[in-house]
Amino acid sequence: MKKLLIFLLLSVSGFAQKLEIQKLTEDFYVFTTHKDYGGQPYPANGMYIVTPKGAILIDTPWDTTQCQPLLDSIWRKHKKKVILCLATHFHDDRTGGFDIFRKAGIATYSSEQTYALCEKFGEPKANKIVRPDQMFEFGTHRFRVIYPGEGHTPDNIVVWFPADKILYGGCFVKSEESPDLGNLADANVQAWPNSIQNVMSRCPDAKFVIPGHLGWQGNALEHTLKLLQEHNSR
Ligand SMILES: [Zn+2]
């Protein structure tokens, strides 16, 4: 709540930071950029992980003017190049920076379904495809790509770091600061609760659940399920 208030104050005063980076835990960082949404600057989160092989990005900045500043900041802080960027669905708050990153020599990844939707809707596309359940390993960090079923979009995936107990949910999960389900233009609200339950059983005891927007305090999986139950019982 405190963070939301600070954000609102910053927005009102027009001083919303362009690129915000917050340390989550050892080697894990959440980055946030803003874009205009309904006449107000609205934040979107992505995450990066520092590994011995280089830095891994989950989702691109929504504000693509912040792609290069993000790469520069990771280099300054950690002396690491970004080697991979994986987008968790086709919307531009996840894929917007793909072309910039590909040109910077970064391997860009999405699922096949995301690739097809990017093509259909004219969003930047990845140059590599992830399979559902694909496991990536970079030195000490391992993560699994999970397709939970339809939810926020038909193609949304989540990323699970089993050793660190960190779940990157993206827009598939709603922050406890979100009063509603947000943009439902491509959502399947009937399938979504079951998809959330799939993630709950496959990713037990998550220490952090990172939503696509706003803060990650509390339990975003439980909160999303509650919002869906309210929405679907109306
Ligand atoms: Zn989103």
PDB file of C-alpha atoms and ligand atoms in Angstrom, residues 42 44 62 89 91 93-94 152 170-172 174 183 212-213, ligand 1:
ATOM      1  CA  TYR A  42       0.794   2.811 -15.128  1.00  0.00           C
ATOM      2  CA  ALA A  44       4.663  -2.839 -15.564  1.00  0.00           C
ATOM      3  CA  TRP A  62       6.917  -1.920 -21.424  1.00  0.00           C
ATOM      4  CA  HIS A  89       2.612 -13.576 -23.351  1.00  0.00           C
ATOM      5  CA  HIS A  91       1.049  -8.184 -25.217  1.00  0.00           C
ATOM      6  CA  ASP A  93       4.129  -4.926 -21.952  1.00  0.00           C
ATOM      7  CA  ARG A  94       5.961  -8.282 -22.331  1.00  0.00           C
ATOM      8  CA  HIS A 152      -5.153 -13.322 -18.829  1.00  0.00           C
ATOM      9  CA  GLY A 170       3.434 -11.979 -15.144  1.00  0.00           C
ATOM     10  CA  CYS A 171      -0.046 -10.700 -16.029  1.00  0.00           C
ATOM     11  CA  PHE A 172      -1.489 -14.170 -15.316  1.00  0.00           C
ATOM     12  CA  LYS A 174      -2.821  -9.960 -10.139  1.00  0.00           C
ATOM     13  CA  ASN A 183      -7.426  -5.765 -19.093  1.00  0.00           C
ATOM     14  CA  GLY A 212       2.967  -8.203 -14.240  1.00  0.00           C
ATOM     15  CA  HIS A 213       1.828  -4.973 -12.581  1.00  0.00           C
TER      16      HIS A 213
HETATM   17 ZN    ZN B   1       0.106  -6.811 -18.582  1.00  0.00          ZN
END
